[in-house]
Coordinates of C-alpha atoms in Angstrom, one line a residue:
M26 CA 31.4 13.5 6.5
T27 CA 28.1 15.3 5.8
A28 CA 24.9 13.7 4.5
S29 CA 25.8 14.7 1.0
S30 CA 29.4 13.6 1.1
P31 CA 30.1 9.8 1.2
T32 CA 33.7 8.6 1.2
A33 CA 35.7 8.6 -2.0
E34 CA 35.5 4.8 -2.1
R35 CA 31.7 4.9 -1.9
M36 CA 31.5 7.6 -4.5
R37 CA 33.5 5.4 -6.9
E38 CA 31.2 2.5 -6.1
I39 CA 28.1 4.6 -6.9
D40 CA 29.7 5.9 -10.1
R41 CA 30.5 2.4 -11.3
A42 CA 26.9 1.3 -10.6
V43 CA 25.5 4.2 -12.6
E44 CA 27.9 3.7 -15.5
D45 CA 26.9 0.0 -15.5
L46 CA 23.3 1.2 -15.8
V47 CA 24.1 3.6 -18.6
R48 CA 25.4 0.7 -20.6
G49 CA 22.6 -1.6 -19.4
E50 CA 20.0 0.8 -20.8
A51 CA 20.9 -0.3 -24.3
A52 CA 20.6 -3.9 -23.3
W53 CA 17.2 -3.3 -21.9
A54 CA 16.1 -1.4 -25.0
A55 CA 17.1 -4.3 -27.1
R56 CA 14.9 -6.8 -25.2
D57 CA 11.6 -7.4 -27.0
R58 CA 8.3 -8.1 -25.1
A59 CA 8.8 -11.9 -25.2
E60 CA 12.2 -11.5 -23.6
R61 CA 10.9 -9.1 -21.0
R62 CA 8.1 -11.5 -20.1
E63 CA 10.6 -14.3 -19.8
L64 CA 12.6 -12.1 -17.3
L65 CA 9.4 -11.8 -15.2
E66 CA 8.9 -15.5 -15.2
R67 CA 12.5 -16.1 -14.1
M68 CA 12.1 -13.5 -11.2
R69 CA 8.9 -15.3 -10.2
A70 CA 10.7 -18.6 -9.9
A71 CA 13.5 -16.9 -7.9
T72 CA 11.0 -15.3 -5.6
A73 CA 9.4 -18.6 -4.9
E74 CA 12.8 -20.3 -4.3
H75 CA 13.9 -17.6 -1.8
A76 CA 10.6 -16.8 -0.2
E77 CA 11.5 -18.6 3.1
E78 CA 14.8 -16.8 3.4
W79 CA 13.0 -13.5 2.6
V80 CA 10.5 -13.9 5.4
R81 CA 13.2 -15.0 7.9
A82 CA 15.2 -11.9 7.2
A83 CA 12.2 -9.7 7.6
V84 CA 11.2 -11.4 10.9
A85 CA 14.7 -10.9 12.1
Y86 CA 14.9 -7.1 11.6
K87 CA 11.4 -6.6 12.9
R88 CA 12.3 -8.7 15.9
L89 CA 9.2 -10.9 15.7
P90 CA 9.1 -14.3 17.5
E91 CA 9.5 -16.9 14.9
D92 CA 6.5 -18.9 16.1
S93 CA 4.2 -15.8 16.2
P94 CA 1.1 -15.6 13.9
L95 CA 2.4 -12.1 13.1
V96 CA 5.0 -13.8 10.8
G97 CA 2.0 -14.1 8.4
E98 CA 2.3 -10.4 7.8
E99 CA 5.7 -10.9 6.3
W100 CA 4.5 -13.6 3.9
I101 CA 1.5 -11.6 2.8
T102 CA 3.3 -8.2 2.3
G103 CA 6.7 -9.6 1.2
P104 CA 6.9 -12.5 -1.3
Y105 CA 3.1 -12.7 -1.9
P106 CA 2.5 -9.4 -3.7
V107 CA 5.7 -9.7 -5.6
L108 CA 4.7 -13.1 -6.9
T109 CA 1.2 -11.9 -7.9
S110 CA 2.6 -8.7 -9.5
L111 CA 5.2 -10.7 -11.5
G112 CA 2.4 -12.9 -12.8
A113 CA 0.0 -10.0 -13.6
L114 CA 2.7 -8.0 -15.4
A115 CA 3.7 -11.1 -17.4
A116 CA 0.1 -11.6 -18.5
G117 CA -0.2 -7.9 -19.6
I118 CA 3.1 -8.1 -21.6
G119 CA 1.7 -11.4 -23.1
A120 CA -1.4 -9.5 -24.2
L121 CA 0.7 -6.9 -25.9
Q122 CA 2.8 -9.6 -27.6
E123 CA -0.5 -10.9 -29.1
G124 CA -1.7 -7.5 -30.3
R125 CA -4.2 -7.2 -27.5
S126 CA -4.7 -4.7 -24.7
P127 CA -3.7 -5.6 -21.2
V128 CA -7.3 -4.7 -20.1
D129 CA -8.8 -7.2 -22.5
G130 CA -10.8 -9.7 -20.5
F131 CA -11.3 -7.2 -17.6
S132 CA -14.8 -5.7 -17.2
L133 CA -15.2 -2.0 -17.9
G134 CA -18.0 0.0 -16.4
M135 CA -19.0 3.4 -15.3
A136 CA -18.5 5.1 -11.9
P137 CA -20.0 8.4 -10.6
G138 CA -18.9 11.5 -12.5
G139 CA -18.8 9.9 -15.9
R140 CA -15.7 7.9 -14.9
V141 CA -14.7 4.7 -16.7
S142 CA -14.0 1.9 -14.2
V143 CA -11.9 -1.2 -14.7
R144 CA -12.9 -4.2 -12.5
V145 CA -9.5 -5.6 -11.4
L146 CA -10.8 -7.9 -8.6
P147 CA -12.0 -10.5 -8.8
H148 CA -10.4 -11.6 -12.1
G149 CA -10.6 -15.3 -12.7
I150 CA -11.6 -18.3 -10.7
W151 CA -8.8 -18.1 -8.2
D152 CA -9.7 -14.6 -7.1
R153 CA -13.4 -15.6 -6.8
L154 CA -12.5 -18.4 -4.5
L155 CA -9.6 -17.0 -2.4
L156 CA -10.9 -13.4 -2.1
N157 CA -14.6 -14.1 -2.2
G158 CA -16.6 -11.1 -1.1
F159 CA -13.8 -8.6 -2.0
S160 CA -13.8 -6.5 -5.2
A161 CA -11.6 -3.7 -6.5
E162 CA -12.0 -1.2 -9.4
V163 CA -9.6 1.3 -10.8
W164 CA -11.4 4.5 -11.7
M165 CA -10.1 6.7 -14.5
P166 CA -10.5 10.5 -14.5
P167 CA -13.7 12.0 -15.9
G168 CA -13.6 12.3 -19.6
V169 CA -11.4 9.3 -20.4
T170 CA -13.2 6.9 -22.8
E171 CA -13.2 3.1 -22.8
E172 CA -11.4 3.2 -26.1
E173 CA -8.7 5.4 -24.6
V174 CA -8.3 3.1 -21.6
R175 CA -7.8 0.1 -23.9
T176 CA -5.5 1.7 -26.4
R177 CA -3.3 3.5 -23.9
A178 CA -2.9 0.6 -21.5
G179 CA 0.7 -0.7 -21.7
L180 CA 2.5 2.6 -21.1
A181 CA 6.2 2.3 -22.0
Q182 CA 5.7 -1.3 -23.2
L183 CA 3.8 0.1 -26.2
R184 CA 7.2 1.3 -27.4
P185 CA 9.7 -0.9 -25.6
A186 CA 12.7 0.3 -27.5
E187 CA 12.2 3.9 -26.3
T188 CA 14.0 3.9 -23.0
N189 CA 14.1 6.8 -20.5
G190 CA 17.5 6.8 -18.9
V191 CA 18.7 5.8 -15.4
G192 CA 16.3 6.1 -12.5
V193 CA 16.9 5.9 -8.8
V194 CA 14.5 4.0 -6.4
L195 CA 14.9 4.9 -2.7
G196 CA 13.6 1.8 -1.1
A197 CA 11.2 1.7 1.8
G198 CA 12.1 0.1 5.1
N199 CA 8.7 -1.0 6.4
I200 CA 7.1 -3.3 3.9
T201 CA 9.6 -5.6 2.2
S202 CA 7.8 -5.9 -1.2
I203 CA 7.9 -2.2 -1.8
P204 CA 11.5 -1.9 -3.2
I205 CA 11.0 -4.8 -5.6
L206 CA 7.6 -3.6 -6.8
D207 CA 9.0 -0.1 -7.4
V208 CA 11.9 -1.4 -9.4
L209 CA 9.5 -3.4 -11.6
Y210 CA 7.3 -0.4 -12.2
E211 CA 10.2 1.8 -13.2
L212 CA 11.4 -0.8 -15.7
Y213 CA 8.1 -1.9 -17.1
A214 CA 5.9 1.1 -16.9
N215 CA 8.6 3.8 -17.5
N216 CA 11.4 2.0 -19.4
R217 CA 14.0 3.2 -16.9
V218 CA 16.9 1.1 -15.7
V219 CA 17.2 1.3 -12.0
A220 CA 19.6 2.0 -9.2
L221 CA 17.9 0.6 -6.1
K222 CA 19.2 2.2 -2.9
L223 CA 18.0 0.1 0.1
N224 CA 16.8 1.7 3.4
P225 CA 19.4 0.7 6.0
V226 CA 16.9 -1.2 8.1
T227 CA 16.5 -3.7 5.2
D228 CA 20.2 -4.3 4.5
G229 CA 19.6 -7.9 5.7
L230 CA 17.6 -8.5 2.6
L231 CA 20.4 -7.4 0.2
D232 CA 21.4 -10.9 -0.8
I233 CA 17.8 -12.1 -1.2
F234 CA 16.8 -9.1 -3.3
G235 CA 19.9 -9.8 -5.4
E236 CA 18.7 -13.3 -6.0
V237 CA 15.2 -12.1 -6.9
L238 CA 16.4 -9.4 -9.2
A239 CA 19.3 -11.5 -10.6
P240 CA 17.9 -11.7 -14.2
L241 CA 17.7 -7.9 -14.3
I242 CA 21.1 -7.4 -12.6
D243 CA 22.8 -9.8 -15.0
L244 CA 21.3 -7.8 -17.9
G245 CA 22.7 -4.6 -16.5
A246 CA 19.2 -3.1 -15.9
V247 CA 19.4 -3.0 -12.1
R248 CA 22.0 -2.3 -9.5
I249 CA 21.5 -2.5 -5.7
L250 CA 23.3 -0.1 -3.3
T251 CA 23.3 0.2 0.5
G252 CA 24.3 3.0 2.8
G253 CA 22.9 6.0 4.6
A254 CA 21.6 9.4 3.7
D255 CA 25.0 10.3 2.3
V256 CA 24.8 7.6 -0.4
G257 CA 21.2 8.5 -1.2
A258 CA 22.1 12.2 -1.6
Y259 CA 25.0 11.5 -3.9
L260 CA 23.0 9.1 -5.9
V261 CA 19.9 11.2 -6.6
N262 CA 22.1 14.2 -7.5
H263 CA 24.3 12.1 -9.9
P264 CA 24.4 13.9 -13.3
K265 CA 23.7 10.7 -15.2
V266 CA 20.5 9.9 -13.1
S267 CA 17.4 11.2 -14.9
H268 CA 14.6 10.4 -12.4
V269 CA 14.0 9.6 -8.7
H270 CA 11.2 7.6 -7.1
M271 CA 11.0 7.4 -3.4
T272 CA 8.8 5.9 -0.6
G273 CA 8.9 7.6 2.7
S274 CA 7.7 10.8 4.5
A275 CA 6.9 14.2 3.1
A276 CA 9.7 15.7 5.2
T277 CA 12.3 13.3 3.6
H278 CA 10.9 14.2 0.2
D279 CA 11.2 17.9 0.8
A280 CA 14.8 17.5 2.1
I281 CA 15.7 15.6 -1.1
V282 CA 13.9 18.0 -3.5
F283 CA 14.6 21.4 -1.8
G284 CA 17.4 20.7 0.6
P285 CA 17.4 20.5 4.4
G286 CA 16.9 23.2 7.1
E287 CA 15.9 26.8 6.7
E288 CA 17.5 27.1 3.2
G289 CA 15.4 24.2 2.0
A290 CA 12.2 25.7 3.5
A291 CA 12.9 28.9 1.7
R292 CA 13.4 27.1 -1.6
K293 CA 10.1 25.2 -1.1
A294 CA 8.3 28.5 -0.3
A295 CA 9.8 30.0 -3.5
G296 CA 9.0 26.9 -5.6
T297 CA 12.6 26.5 -6.6
P298 CA 13.7 22.9 -6.2
L299 CA 17.4 22.1 -5.5
L300 CA 17.1 18.8 -7.3
G301 CA 16.8 19.5 -11.0
K302 CA 15.1 16.3 -12.1
P303 CA 11.6 14.7 -12.0
V304 CA 10.6 13.0 -8.7
T305 CA 7.7 10.6 -8.1
S306 CA 6.8 9.4 -4.7
E307 CA 4.5 7.5 -2.3
L308 CA 4.6 9.3 1.0
G309 CA 1.8 8.2 3.3
G310 CA -0.2 10.6 5.4
V311 CA -2.9 10.5 8.0
S312 CA -5.5 7.9 7.0
P313 CA -9.0 8.3 8.4
T314 CA -11.4 5.4 9.1
I315 CA -15.0 6.7 8.8
V316 CA -17.5 4.6 10.8
I317 CA -21.0 5.3 9.5
P318 CA -23.6 4.8 12.2
G319 CA -26.0 1.9 12.0
D320 CA -27.7 -0.8 14.0
W321 CA -24.9 -3.4 14.7
S322 CA -25.0 -6.6 16.6
E323 CA -22.5 -7.4 19.4
A324 CA -20.7 -9.7 17.0
D325 CA -20.5 -6.8 14.5
L326 CA -19.1 -4.5 17.1
R327 CA -16.4 -7.0 18.0
Y328 CA -15.4 -7.9 14.5
Q329 CA -15.3 -4.3 13.2
A330 CA -13.3 -3.3 16.3
E331 CA -10.7 -5.9 15.3
H332 CA -10.9 -4.6 11.8
V333 CA -10.0 -1.0 12.9
A334 CA -7.3 -2.3 15.2
T335 CA -5.8 -4.1 12.3
Q336 CA -5.8 -1.0 10.1
K337 CA -3.8 0.7 12.9
L338 CA -1.5 -2.1 14.2
H339 CA -0.7 -4.2 11.1
N340 CA 3.1 -4.1 10.9
G341 CA 3.2 -2.3 14.3
G342 CA 1.6 0.8 12.8
Y343 CA 4.6 1.4 10.5
N344 CA 2.5 1.5 7.3
C345 CA 2.0 4.5 5.0
V346 CA -1.7 3.7 5.0
A347 CA -2.1 2.8 8.6
G348 CA -5.4 4.0 10.0
Q349 CA -4.6 6.9 12.4
V350 CA -7.9 8.6 13.1
V351 CA -11.3 6.9 13.6
V352 CA -14.0 9.3 12.6
I353 CA -17.3 8.5 14.4
S354 CA -20.7 10.0 14.9
S355 CA -21.3 11.6 18.4
A356 CA -25.0 10.8 17.9
W357 CA -24.5 7.1 17.2
K358 CA -26.3 5.3 20.0
Q359 CA -23.7 2.4 19.8
K360 CA -20.7 4.7 19.9
D361 CA -19.7 4.0 23.5
R362 CA -20.1 0.2 23.0
F363 CA -18.0 0.3 19.8
L364 CA -15.2 2.4 21.5
T365 CA -15.2 -0.1 24.4
R366 CA -14.8 -3.0 21.9
L367 CA -12.1 -1.0 20.1
R368 CA -10.1 -0.4 23.3
Q369 CA -10.3 -4.1 24.0
A370 CA -9.2 -5.1 20.5
L371 CA -6.2 -2.7 20.7
S372 CA -5.3 -4.1 24.1
D373 CA -5.6 -7.7 23.0
A374 CA -3.5 -7.3 19.9
P375 CA -0.1 -9.0 20.1
A376 CA 2.6 -6.8 21.5
R377 CA 5.7 -6.3 19.3
P378 CA 8.9 -4.3 19.3
A379 CA 9.1 -0.8 18.0
Y380 CA 11.6 -1.7 15.3
Y381 CA 11.2 1.4 13.1
P382 CA 13.7 4.2 13.8
G383 CA 12.2 7.2 15.6
S384 CA 9.0 5.4 16.7
D385 CA 9.3 6.2 20.4
E386 CA 10.0 9.9 19.7
R387 CA 6.9 10.1 17.5
V388 CA 4.7 8.4 20.0
N389 CA 6.0 10.7 22.8
R390 CA 5.1 13.8 20.6
A391 CA 1.5 12.5 20.4
V392 CA 1.3 12.0 24.1
D393 CA 2.7 15.5 24.8
A394 CA 0.1 17.0 22.5
Y395 CA -2.9 15.3 24.1
P396 CA -2.9 15.2 28.0
G397 CA -5.8 12.7 28.0
A398 CA -3.8 10.1 26.0
R399 CA -4.3 6.5 27.2
H400 CA -1.5 3.9 27.2
L401 CA -3.2 0.6 26.5
P402 CA -1.8 -2.9 27.2
G403 CA 0.3 -4.0 24.2
G404 CA 1.7 -0.5 23.6
T405 CA -0.9 1.4 21.7
V406 CA -1.6 5.0 22.6
L407 CA -5.3 6.0 22.2
L408 CA -6.2 9.7 21.8
T409 CA -9.9 10.4 22.5
D410 CA -10.0 14.0 23.6
L411 CA -10.0 15.6 20.2
D412 CA -12.0 18.8 19.9
P413 CA -13.8 18.8 16.5
S414 CA -13.3 22.6 16.2
D415 CA -9.5 22.3 17.0
P416 CA -8.5 18.7 16.8
G417 CA -4.8 19.3 17.0
P418 CA -1.9 17.6 15.3
A419 CA -3.4 14.1 15.0
L420 CA -5.1 15.1 11.7
T421 CA -2.0 16.6 10.2
T422 CA 1.0 14.7 11.7
E423 CA 1.7 11.1 10.5
Y424 CA 2.9 9.4 13.7
F425 CA 3.9 6.2 11.9
G426 CA 3.6 4.1 15.0
P427 CA 1.1 2.7 17.4
V428 CA -1.0 5.8 17.9
L429 CA -4.7 5.9 17.2
A430 CA -7.0 8.9 17.6
V431 CA -10.8 9.2 17.8
L432 CA -12.6 12.2 16.3
E433 CA -16.3 12.6 17.0
L434 CA -18.4 14.6 14.5
P435 CA -22.1 15.4 14.8
G436 CA -25.0 14.2 12.8
D437 CA -27.1 11.2 11.9
M438 CA -26.2 8.7 9.1
R439 CA -26.4 11.1 6.1
Q440 CA -25.4 14.3 7.9
F441 CA -22.5 12.6 9.5
L442 CA -21.3 11.1 6.2
D443 CA -21.3 14.5 4.5
E444 CA -19.4 16.1 7.4
A445 CA -16.9 13.2 7.6
V446 CA -16.2 13.5 3.8
R447 CA -15.7 17.2 4.1
T448 CA -13.4 16.8 7.1
A449 CA -11.3 14.1 5.4
N450 CA -10.8 16.2 2.3
E451 CA -10.1 19.5 4.0
R452 CA -8.5 18.8 7.3
F453 CA -6.5 15.6 7.0
A454 CA -2.9 15.6 5.8
G455 CA -2.3 13.3 2.8
T456 CA -4.4 11.6 0.2
L457 CA -3.2 8.0 0.1
G458 CA -6.1 6.1 1.6
V459 CA -9.4 6.4 3.4
N460 CA -11.5 3.6 4.9
L461 CA -15.3 3.5 5.4
I462 CA -17.2 1.0 7.5
A463 CA -21.0 0.6 7.0
H464 CA -23.5 -2.1 7.8
P465 CA -25.2 -3.5 4.6
R466 CA -28.5 -2.0 5.8
T467 CA -26.8 1.4 6.0
V468 CA -25.3 0.9 2.6
A469 CA -28.8 0.2 1.2
A470 CA -30.3 3.1 3.0
L471 CA -27.7 5.5 1.7
G472 CA -28.0 4.2 -1.9
G473 CA -26.4 6.5 -4.4
A474 CA -25.4 8.9 -1.8
L475 CA -22.7 6.5 -0.6
D476 CA -21.3 6.1 -4.2
E477 CA -21.3 9.9 -4.5
A478 CA -19.4 10.2 -1.2
I479 CA -16.8 7.7 -2.4
A480 CA -16.4 9.8 -5.6
E481 CA -16.1 13.0 -3.6
L482 CA -13.3 11.6 -1.4
R483 CA -10.0 12.8 -2.8
Y484 CA -7.9 9.8 -1.9
G485 CA -5.8 7.4 -4.1
T486 CA -7.5 4.3 -2.5
V487 CA -11.0 4.3 -1.0
A488 CA -12.1 1.1 0.8
L489 CA -15.6 0.3 1.9
N490 CA -15.8 -2.5 4.6
A491 CA -12.2 -3.4 3.7
W492 CA -8.8 -2.0 4.6
T493 CA -7.1 0.1 1.9
G494 CA -4.2 -2.3 2.3
V495 CA -6.2 -4.7 0.1
G496 CA -5.6 -2.2 -2.7
Y497 CA -1.9 -2.4 -2.0
L498 CA -2.0 -6.2 -2.3
T499 CA -4.0 -6.2 -5.5
A500 CA -1.4 -6.3 -8.3
T501 CA -3.7 -4.9 -11.0
A502 CA -4.9 -2.0 -8.9
C503 CA -3.1 1.3 -8.8
W504 CA -1.4 2.5 -5.6
G505 CA -0.5 6.1 -4.8
A506 CA -1.8 9.5 -3.8
Y507 CA -4.8 11.2 -5.3
P508 CA -3.6 12.9 -8.5
G509 CA -2.7 16.6 -8.7
H510 CA 0.0 17.2 -6.0
T511 CA 3.1 19.2 -6.8
L512 CA 6.6 19.2 -5.5
D513 CA 6.0 22.1 -3.2
D514 CA 2.7 20.6 -1.9
V515 CA 3.4 17.0 -2.2
Q516 CA 1.0 15.5 0.4
S517 CA 1.0 11.7 -0.2
G518 CA 3.1 11.9 -3.3
I519 CA 3.1 12.1 -7.1
G520 CA 2.3 9.3 -9.5
V521 CA 1.3 5.6 -8.9
V522 CA 3.0 2.2 -8.7
H523 CA 1.8 -1.4 -9.0
N524 CA -0.8 -0.9 -11.7
A525 CA 0.1 -4.2 -13.5
L526 CA -2.3 -3.5 -16.3
L527 CA -0.2 -0.4 -17.0
L528 CA -3.2 1.9 -17.2
D529 CA -2.4 5.4 -18.4
G530 CA -3.2 8.1 -15.7
P531 CA -5.6 6.2 -13.3
E532 CA -7.3 8.4 -10.7
R533 CA -8.0 6.0 -7.8
T534 CA -8.7 2.5 -6.7
V535 CA -12.0 1.6 -4.9
V536 CA -12.0 -1.5 -2.8
R537 CA -15.1 -3.2 -1.3
G538 CA -15.3 -6.1 1.2
P539 CA -17.8 -8.0 3.3
F540 CA -19.1 -6.4 6.5
H541 CA -19.7 -9.9 8.0
P542 CA -17.2 -12.7 7.8
A543 CA -18.0 -16.2 6.9
P544 CA -19.8 -18.3 8.1
R545 CA -21.7 -15.6 10.0
A546 CA -22.4 -13.8 6.7
L547 CA -24.7 -16.6 5.7
L548 CA -27.0 -15.7 8.6
H549 CA -27.4 -12.2 7.1
G550 CA -28.1 -13.5 3.6
R551 CA -24.7 -12.8 2.2
A552 CA -22.9 -15.5 0.2
T553 CA -19.4 -14.5 0.9
L554 CA -16.9 -17.4 1.7
S555 CA -14.4 -15.0 3.3
P556 CA -13.6 -15.7 6.9
K557 CA -11.6 -13.4 9.1
P558 CA -8.9 -12.1 6.6
P559 CA -5.4 -13.4 7.3
W560 CA -4.0 -9.9 7.6
F561 CA -6.0 -9.2 10.7
V562 CA -3.7 -8.9 13.7
T563 CA -6.0 -11.2 15.6
H564 CA -5.8 -14.0 13.1
R565 CA -4.5 -17.1 14.9
T566 CA -3.2 -19.0 11.9
A567 CA -1.9 -16.1 9.8
A568 CA 1.6 -17.4 9.6
T569 CA 0.5 -20.7 8.1
T570 CA -2.1 -19.1 5.9
G571 CA 0.3 -16.5 4.6
R572 CA 2.9 -19.1 3.7
L573 CA 0.2 -21.2 1.9
L574 CA -1.0 -18.1 0.0
A575 CA 2.5 -17.2 -1.2
D576 CA 3.1 -20.8 -2.3
F577 CA -0.2 -20.7 -4.2
A578 CA 0.7 -17.4 -5.9
A579 CA 3.9 -19.0 -7.1
S580 CA 2.1 -21.9 -8.6
P581 CA -1.7 -21.7 -8.7
R582 CA -3.4 -25.1 -8.5
W583 CA -6.6 -26.8 -7.3
S584 CA -4.8 -29.2 -5.0
A585 CA -3.5 -26.3 -2.8
L586 CA -6.9 -24.9 -2.0
P587 CA -8.2 -27.2 0.7
R588 CA -5.2 -26.5 3.0
I589 CA -5.5 -22.7 2.4
F590 CA -9.3 -22.8 3.3
A591 CA -8.7 -25.0 6.3
S592 CA -6.0 -22.8 7.7
A593 CA -7.9 -19.6 7.0
L594 CA -11.0 -20.9 8.7
R595 CA -9.1 -21.9 11.8
G596 CA -7.9 -18.3 12.2

């Protein structure tokens, strides 16, 4: 049996699923906005009901100890973003029901380059309390007006009866909310009914996903399939499938679009896809973390080292937006102290199994490419011998595992920033996310130059003093590559997901966070209430805090806040 030839029995199963969806498209088209909102509310209730089982299943396949604080990662990246997205989508559909725009009530402003920005975080009192100190904006492309933002928001829900056929979602295997969120986006943003094909590593979530998506499955708008590459290949090439959305690697994307091996490479070079239907994607890449030099205290060095370690080691490093290269100034007087703190933070991070297929092979490739690679306690490989003139594969190969490189570039604060932006844009593979870290005094000293640098960075999410993962967790933000990629140069993908406001053609998300955590921030004149974020790999009470946050997302209420704050502060 080849990758493109499942058994006859499996082919019949896939055919039946697609035929169900062909019929289900009419049922979806017949549902008005009120009914579609009610489906979202039912899925929200189902997610809350099955959240505990969801997390247990994720912990099992990732082989985490059940009493580990790392279990918090599965709450915060599993049920939590699904609950918040369902609520935000329902609110947007409700606005359309009432003849309003989904962006009504959100603040619109201007960003560099004449871009309209939509402030999506904080929005409402709960955000201001639970995510105090964090903010996020969605920037639209230059030339788009505020009126166009308002009138075009809603995408396919502006014309709900005009459906767009059967789509396939090839689900991710690393973050368990991705398959559900991608299904929701296909249905609500694009009016496509969905065949969701699970990544085999998440097969243990099949029944749970079935419960969460039951309202859509019962309607005939969703079918869930399992299996290997053979099932995926047959499904995406099915004549009654009109669109494919995938999360994964650029190599997998190219194999699907152009075919495998030398013949596929030849088709890619010629720009002649084998797959004759539209494909959207989120494909990761090599994410830089740019550390802008400044005058930091010892506490700052420790905290930001833990921050960078989290950007790399969250979920074991198996994140499309995991930080892979720390870009640092060779002229920074505190460089060596920061790198010492970083090595310590990486070494102290909890060890965990390499659950994602191919991890050891990818790590070994990194070690082979860099003779000076250091194996740290806990399993991280640190690469510090990169030559700026010829840095090697660390900037162009997504290792998707516990590998972190350090690239030193010359220059003081402003010169370094300019060179780091140029390097990130021109030499790094992918455009999904870039992180910047800068002391508040440095931010003030740079002034408008920092805003211009953010605008110049060609990445789908740019985060200042926050991890780009916060953009992933913000339901109303857009998530995806920087726009403009093509099938034969796909980089980090084509299109966006999440985007619960259903904005038409967003360019990027810009996230900002506090440089200092609470309560230490008060000593620096900052009013943030945010302690160490619960997604930090060093957070001692992340499991409890994550559970409480998911419970709150299911049913926001004042009475739940004291326990959340108490748990977060103990971390």
